[in-house]
Structures are given as structure tokens and as C-alpha cells.
XYZ file of C-alpha atoms in Angstrom:
327
model
C -37.921 2.491 39.031
C -38.301 6.273 38.471
C -41.444 5.777 36.483
C -42.891 3.321 39.130
C -42.168 5.847 41.950
C -43.723 8.638 39.972
C -46.882 6.678 39.353
C -47.098 5.562 42.976
C -46.777 9.124 43.983
C -49.724 10.077 41.705
C -51.688 7.183 42.965
C -51.095 8.128 46.603
C -52.343 11.609 45.806
C -55.513 10.194 44.272
C -56.081 7.916 47.235
C -55.655 10.820 49.638
C -58.271 12.719 47.700
C -60.698 9.844 47.791
C -60.142 9.538 51.609
C -60.869 13.205 51.903
C -64.257 13.002 50.142
C -65.088 9.844 52.218
C -65.182 7.443 49.254
C -65.639 3.778 50.170
C -62.667 1.413 50.563
C -63.638 -0.751 47.522
C -63.542 2.365 45.293
C -59.939 3.132 46.498
C -58.930 -0.459 45.846
C -60.658 -0.421 42.476
C -58.855 2.846 41.599
C -55.514 1.502 42.570
C -55.930 -1.640 40.562
C -57.110 0.178 37.483
C -54.252 2.766 37.738
C -51.454 0.218 38.228
C -53.077 -2.268 35.691
C -53.175 0.314 33.005
C -49.683 1.527 33.738
C -48.145 -1.916 33.571
C -50.167 -2.905 30.426
C -49.028 0.140 28.591
C -45.490 -0.431 29.757
C -45.453 -4.003 28.807
C -46.773 -3.219 25.299
C -44.117 -0.530 24.789
C -41.466 -2.957 26.151
C -42.522 -5.605 23.586
C -42.502 -3.159 20.732
C -38.989 -1.912 21.475
C -37.744 -5.357 22.002
C -38.965 -6.425 18.609
C -37.669 -3.411 17.022
C -34.137 -3.753 18.389
C -34.192 -7.468 17.710
C -34.837 -6.666 14.003
C -31.885 -4.145 14.109
C -29.457 -6.693 15.579
C -30.656 -9.444 13.063
C -30.185 -6.914 10.257
C -26.716 -5.980 11.288
C -25.795 -9.678 11.549
C -26.918 -10.308 7.977
C -25.114 -7.242 6.448
C -21.637 -7.376 5.050
C -21.720 -3.531 4.920
C -22.956 -2.472 8.342
C -23.349 1.253 7.298
C -26.339 0.212 5.078
C -28.380 -0.580 8.224
C -30.649 2.532 7.893
C -31.816 1.312 4.581
C -32.927 -1.923 6.288
C -35.020 -0.377 9.043
C -37.957 0.494 6.817
C -40.492 3.394 7.561
C -40.291 4.583 11.084
C -43.458 3.935 13.240
C -43.124 6.868 15.583
C -41.058 9.863 16.359
C -38.465 7.886 18.356
C -37.699 5.555 15.406
C -37.559 8.350 13.021
C -35.012 10.132 15.170
C -32.943 7.043 15.521
C -32.975 6.406 11.751
C -31.993 9.990 10.956
C -29.140 9.721 13.550
C -27.866 6.496 11.935
C -28.102 7.939 8.415
C -25.987 11.011 9.523
C -23.484 8.763 11.162
C -23.292 6.664 7.922
C -22.862 9.858 5.802
C -20.112 11.087 8.059
C -18.235 7.770 7.885
C -18.612 7.585 4.100
C -17.267 11.081 3.739
C -14.409 10.264 5.872
C -13.562 7.072 3.942
C -13.924 8.709 0.672
C -11.475 11.467 1.690
C -8.811 8.840 2.481
C -9.678 6.769 -0.542
C -9.044 9.662 -2.822
C -5.860 10.675 -0.939
C -4.648 7.043 -1.394
C -5.551 7.069 -5.078
C -3.555 10.432 -5.538
C -0.529 9.073 -3.841
C -0.804 5.809 -5.812
C -0.884 7.823 -9.089
C 2.011 9.925 -8.014
C 4.143 6.753 -7.165
C 3.259 5.206 -10.546
C 4.214 8.441 -12.338
C 7.475 8.835 -10.380
C 8.414 5.221 -11.101
C 7.843 5.653 -14.866
C 9.820 8.842 -14.875
C 12.832 7.433 -12.872
C 13.011 4.467 -15.394
C 14.313 6.971 -17.979
C 17.526 7.909 -16.132
C 18.118 4.290 -15.103
C 17.865 3.208 -18.740
C 20.228 6.071 -19.810
C 22.684 5.167 -17.115
C 22.706 1.494 -18.188
C 23.156 2.625 -21.758
C 26.174 4.793 -20.832
C 27.693 1.700 -18.787
C 27.355 -0.403 -21.891
C 29.344 1.920 -24.011
C 32.207 2.136 -21.365
C 32.890 -1.463 -20.389
C 35.362 -1.416 -17.495
C 35.302 -3.318 -14.115
C 33.857 -0.460 -12.394
C 31.274 0.014 -15.065
C 30.100 -3.642 -14.688
C 29.688 -3.029 -10.997
C 27.698 0.080 -11.605
C 25.536 -1.792 -14.143
C 24.701 -4.385 -11.419
C 23.725 -1.693 -9.080
C 21.524 -0.061 -11.603
C 19.794 -3.310 -12.195
C 19.118 -3.571 -8.475
C 17.663 -0.165 -8.578
C 15.434 -1.135 -11.488
C 14.198 -4.253 -9.632
C 13.351 -2.175 -6.481
C 11.468 0.439 -8.603
C 9.595 -2.287 -10.294
C 8.739 -3.887 -7.010
C 7.338 -0.543 -5.833
C 5.218 -0.220 -8.908
C 3.688 -3.741 -8.437
C 3.171 -2.984 -4.747
C 1.349 0.176 -5.604
C -0.894 -1.856 -8.086
C -1.403 -4.983 -6.090
C -4.523 -3.699 -4.308
C -6.338 -3.427 -7.713
C -4.911 -6.295 -9.791
C -8.401 -6.944 -11.252
C -8.229 -3.673 -13.108
C -4.873 -4.339 -14.735
C -4.653 -7.759 -15.832
C -5.310 -9.851 -19.011
C -5.735 -13.582 -18.763
C -4.066 -15.405 -21.748
C -2.190 -18.554 -22.604
C 1.399 -18.396 -21.263
C 4.037 -21.060 -22.017
C 6.193 -21.767 -18.901
C 9.367 -22.125 -21.037
C 9.040 -18.644 -22.398
C 8.414 -17.171 -18.966
C 11.390 -18.985 -17.379
C 13.708 -17.989 -20.269
C 12.725 -14.346 -19.793
C 13.349 -14.548 -16.016
C 16.788 -16.072 -16.605
C 17.801 -13.493 -19.257
C 16.559 -10.761 -16.802
C 18.974 -12.011 -14.180
C 21.789 -13.147 -16.478
C 24.559 -11.016 -14.951
C 23.769 -12.081 -11.405
C 23.525 -15.681 -12.528
C 26.931 -15.494 -14.347
C 28.441 -13.890 -11.094
C 27.058 -16.780 -9.185
C 28.398 -19.226 -11.806
C 24.879 -20.665 -11.897
C 23.987 -23.995 -13.490
C 20.320 -24.103 -14.747
C 18.191 -27.154 -15.445
C 14.879 -27.087 -17.155
C 12.264 -29.891 -17.444
C 8.716 -30.141 -18.450
C 8.276 -26.483 -19.460
C 6.352 -26.995 -22.667
C 3.202 -26.747 -20.570
C 0.794 -23.884 -21.115
C -1.007 -22.186 -18.248
C -3.484 -19.355 -18.128
C -2.528 -16.154 -16.315
C -1.469 -12.610 -16.802
C 2.039 -12.687 -18.346
C 3.189 -9.414 -16.868
C 2.174 -10.152 -13.287
C 3.389 -13.777 -13.467
C 6.813 -12.668 -14.884
C 7.123 -10.331 -11.784
C 6.334 -13.135 -9.514
C 8.853 -15.505 -11.082
C 11.532 -12.649 -11.182
C 11.062 -12.134 -7.366
C 11.467 -15.804 -6.706
C 14.532 -16.085 -8.916
C 16.113 -12.964 -7.387
C 15.809 -14.542 -3.997
C 17.494 -17.623 -5.115
C 20.403 -15.514 -6.496
C 20.566 -13.310 -3.431
C 20.662 -16.118 -0.862
C 22.789 -18.582 -2.814
C 25.758 -18.893 -0.573
C 27.268 -21.914 -2.272
C 30.284 -21.687 -4.574
C 28.070 -22.678 -7.544
C 24.459 -21.861 -7.681
C 22.294 -24.709 -8.937
C 18.728 -23.780 -10.173
C 16.152 -26.137 -11.534
C 12.771 -25.234 -13.185
C 10.304 -28.176 -13.345
C 6.892 -28.139 -14.740
C 4.495 -30.835 -13.909
C 0.931 -31.563 -15.343
C -1.453 -33.106 -12.813
C -5.206 -33.982 -13.171
C -6.628 -30.835 -11.702
C -3.501 -28.512 -11.821
C -0.185 -27.531 -13.328
C 2.764 -26.769 -11.022
C 5.987 -25.015 -11.721
C 8.753 -25.717 -9.068
C 11.742 -23.483 -8.818
C 14.492 -25.124 -6.580
C 17.884 -23.785 -5.627
C 20.803 -25.121 -3.449
C 21.113 -21.912 -1.447
C 21.179 -21.324 2.320
C 17.579 -22.436 2.796
C 15.145 -21.168 5.390
C 15.000 -22.086 9.095
C 12.098 -24.279 10.013
C 10.768 -21.653 12.541
C 10.596 -19.014 9.713
C 8.755 -21.061 7.046
C 5.302 -20.187 8.424
C 6.052 -16.505 8.237
C 7.986 -15.974 4.908
C 4.818 -14.674 3.143
C 4.109 -12.120 5.918
C 4.573 -8.420 4.922
C 7.898 -7.110 6.084
C 9.190 -10.360 7.665
C 12.862 -11.244 7.168
C 14.871 -14.044 8.622
C 17.525 -13.497 11.093
C 20.471 -13.434 8.585
C 18.573 -10.963 6.412
C 18.000 -8.587 9.345
C 21.773 -8.701 10.063
C 22.641 -7.906 6.475
C 19.863 -5.109 6.349
C 19.353 -5.818 2.637
C 15.989 -7.576 2.660
C 12.753 -5.529 2.426
C 10.406 -8.389 3.409
C 8.122 -7.480 0.433
C 9.212 -9.946 -2.330
C 7.425 -13.141 -1.185
C 4.620 -10.983 0.413
C 3.750 -9.700 -3.025
C 4.140 -12.994 -4.682
C 1.584 -14.463 -2.235
C -0.728 -11.512 -2.625
C -0.566 -11.479 -6.403
C -0.988 -15.250 -6.750
C -4.136 -14.950 -4.541
C -5.493 -12.246 -6.766
C -4.804 -14.255 -10.001
C -6.254 -17.444 -8.641
C -2.888 -19.188 -8.371
C -1.437 -20.908 -5.386
C 2.101 -20.717 -3.969
C 3.935 -23.030 -1.537
C 7.374 -22.968 -0.166
C 9.490 -25.844 1.353
C 12.953 -25.668 2.540
C 15.695 -27.306 4.579
C 18.230 -25.108 6.122
C 21.608 -25.393 4.490
C 20.298 -27.543 1.684
C 18.117 -25.120 -0.511
C 14.583 -23.980 -0.990
C 11.770 -24.914 -3.443
C 8.899 -22.650 -4.403
C 5.890 -24.102 -6.194
C 3.557 -22.062 -8.324
C 0.231 -23.813 -8.747
C -2.238 -23.119 -11.539
C -5.562 -24.706 -11.299
C -6.288 -26.557 -14.613
C -9.259 -25.151 -16.463
C -9.569 -22.018 -14.346
C -9.678 -19.730 -17.358
C -9.672 -22.265 -20.341
C -13.513 -22.229 -20.581
C -13.718 -18.361 -20.901
C -10.856 -17.694 -23.364
């Protein structure tokens, strides 16, 4: 509207001049038509050019996964305005990249520090356990159980720090389910003895393809939960392997307190704890979250089913042939 008013003012000045020099009416009309016609033709062409230009920008943004690469998709600028816009977007992209790199480097430094701290703290934990083994008393056994809990929590912190980059720290190989389950049972033998646990194993001669270290951590987290929330006088655990046409499953079932139906959809959420766990203030809400995250990174599935008061079953799912062709 501002441009139209300005052009109309200029045209009015020209018309007044033509009246002053006594030009004919047809000359005035012709001058007005030429004036407005030229203005609207130029404006229309400019409008179409900008419309096409910005439509291309929007289409490029929609097709890009990394939006900050937009300036690279714009091509060579056709005029000064497009050149300035491209330079502005490039400066914004560089600023954003520098900002992200700063926090990425800070996160990497913190992760390295956490990993170093965990490796260092394992030494006094191991020394403490060795001292306890050499002085077997009732208090010493209780202290050993607490040291094992500290060791589990430090290991959980280590795997949490590494969980964002599993692909840089895993080795896919053949893993026998029986060896894995036996290791997890031995790892938790003191807690299982304290719970007077009975253990049943079936179909564990099956071989799956996974990273043994990460898979052992996942299984240990599941078994630790079964021990922690086993309220019955005698804890019953069963490990069952099952070969199907397209997958292999490992089912871990206990007869503990189970999970409330309203909580089942949230057990894999980060930091989520059930009502009983919040009252006890012992749960971190990271165990099953890490299991779900690591299974996703390794290409495995994990499912959980439970009936409150009757127990819980966790199923690890290994797609058959996922890695067999490449090993």
C-alpha cells in the first residue's frame, strides 16, 4: 500500500504538469495507463520471482533431515537480496554449529571423567571385598552385600554413560544363553541365597548373536530387579529359552510382587518408579530404562508382562539371522 500511494503521488504530479502545459486529455490517460501498467507488471514479476524462491526454500527444508544445511541447497544467489539472505543463514548455521560443538565437547569430557572415576573407584571396592573375605563375620557378610550393591550401581553408571554410543563399543559374536544365565546367577549368588531362591533353567543351549558384555549387563539388571522385589518367603526364578522360526526368546520369570497394571506401560521410562519403590526410596528408575535402550541399540527386543502379586516375566527377543550372515 505504501508503494501504491507513492506511485499514485508521482503520477498525480505528472498529471498536474501535463495540465499545466495544456496537454490533451488522451495524453494524460495514456500516461496514467503506461505508468500504472509498468508498475504493476514489474511488481507482479518481482512477486512471482520471490514466491518461487521461497517455495523452493520451504521444499528444501521439508526434504532435509539436517535443517542447518539449507544454505548449501539454495544454489548461487541471483541478486543482492538473495546473496544477503544466504550469507545470513550461513552465519546462523555456523553459530549454531559452534554452540552445539561446545556442549558436545563438554559432554564428552564429562563422560570421560565419569568413566575414569568409575574405573578408579572399582579398585577400593575390590580391596574392600577382599578384606571382607578374609574376615568372615556376620557384620562382614552384611558389609560385603553393601559393597556388591555399590559395585552394581557404579556399573550401572558406567553403562549409562556409554549407552549413547553403544555402536562404538560392542562386538557381535555367538553367545550361548546357558553361559550368560549361569554368569548372572553367580554374580547374584549371595542375594539369591539370602532369598532362598530356587532356579529352573530350560532350553538354554540355544545360541544367539549379541555383544556378550552388554547383554550380560541387561540380564543382570533384570535378575537384580527380581531379587530386589521378591517379597515371597522363597524366590522362584525360571530362565526359559525358546527357538521360533524368526526369533529366539529368553524368558525370565519370578514370583515376586509383580507390577501394577497401570504402571506396565511406563516401566521402561527413564526415572519411572512404581508407588512402592517411591515409598522405599531405593529405586533409581534407570535399570529397565537402560535395558530397553541397550536392546534397541543392539537390535534386540524386550517385553514385560506381569500380574500384581503373582510375579513378572521379562522376555528378551533376538531376531534370528540378524548377524549370522555377517559373522
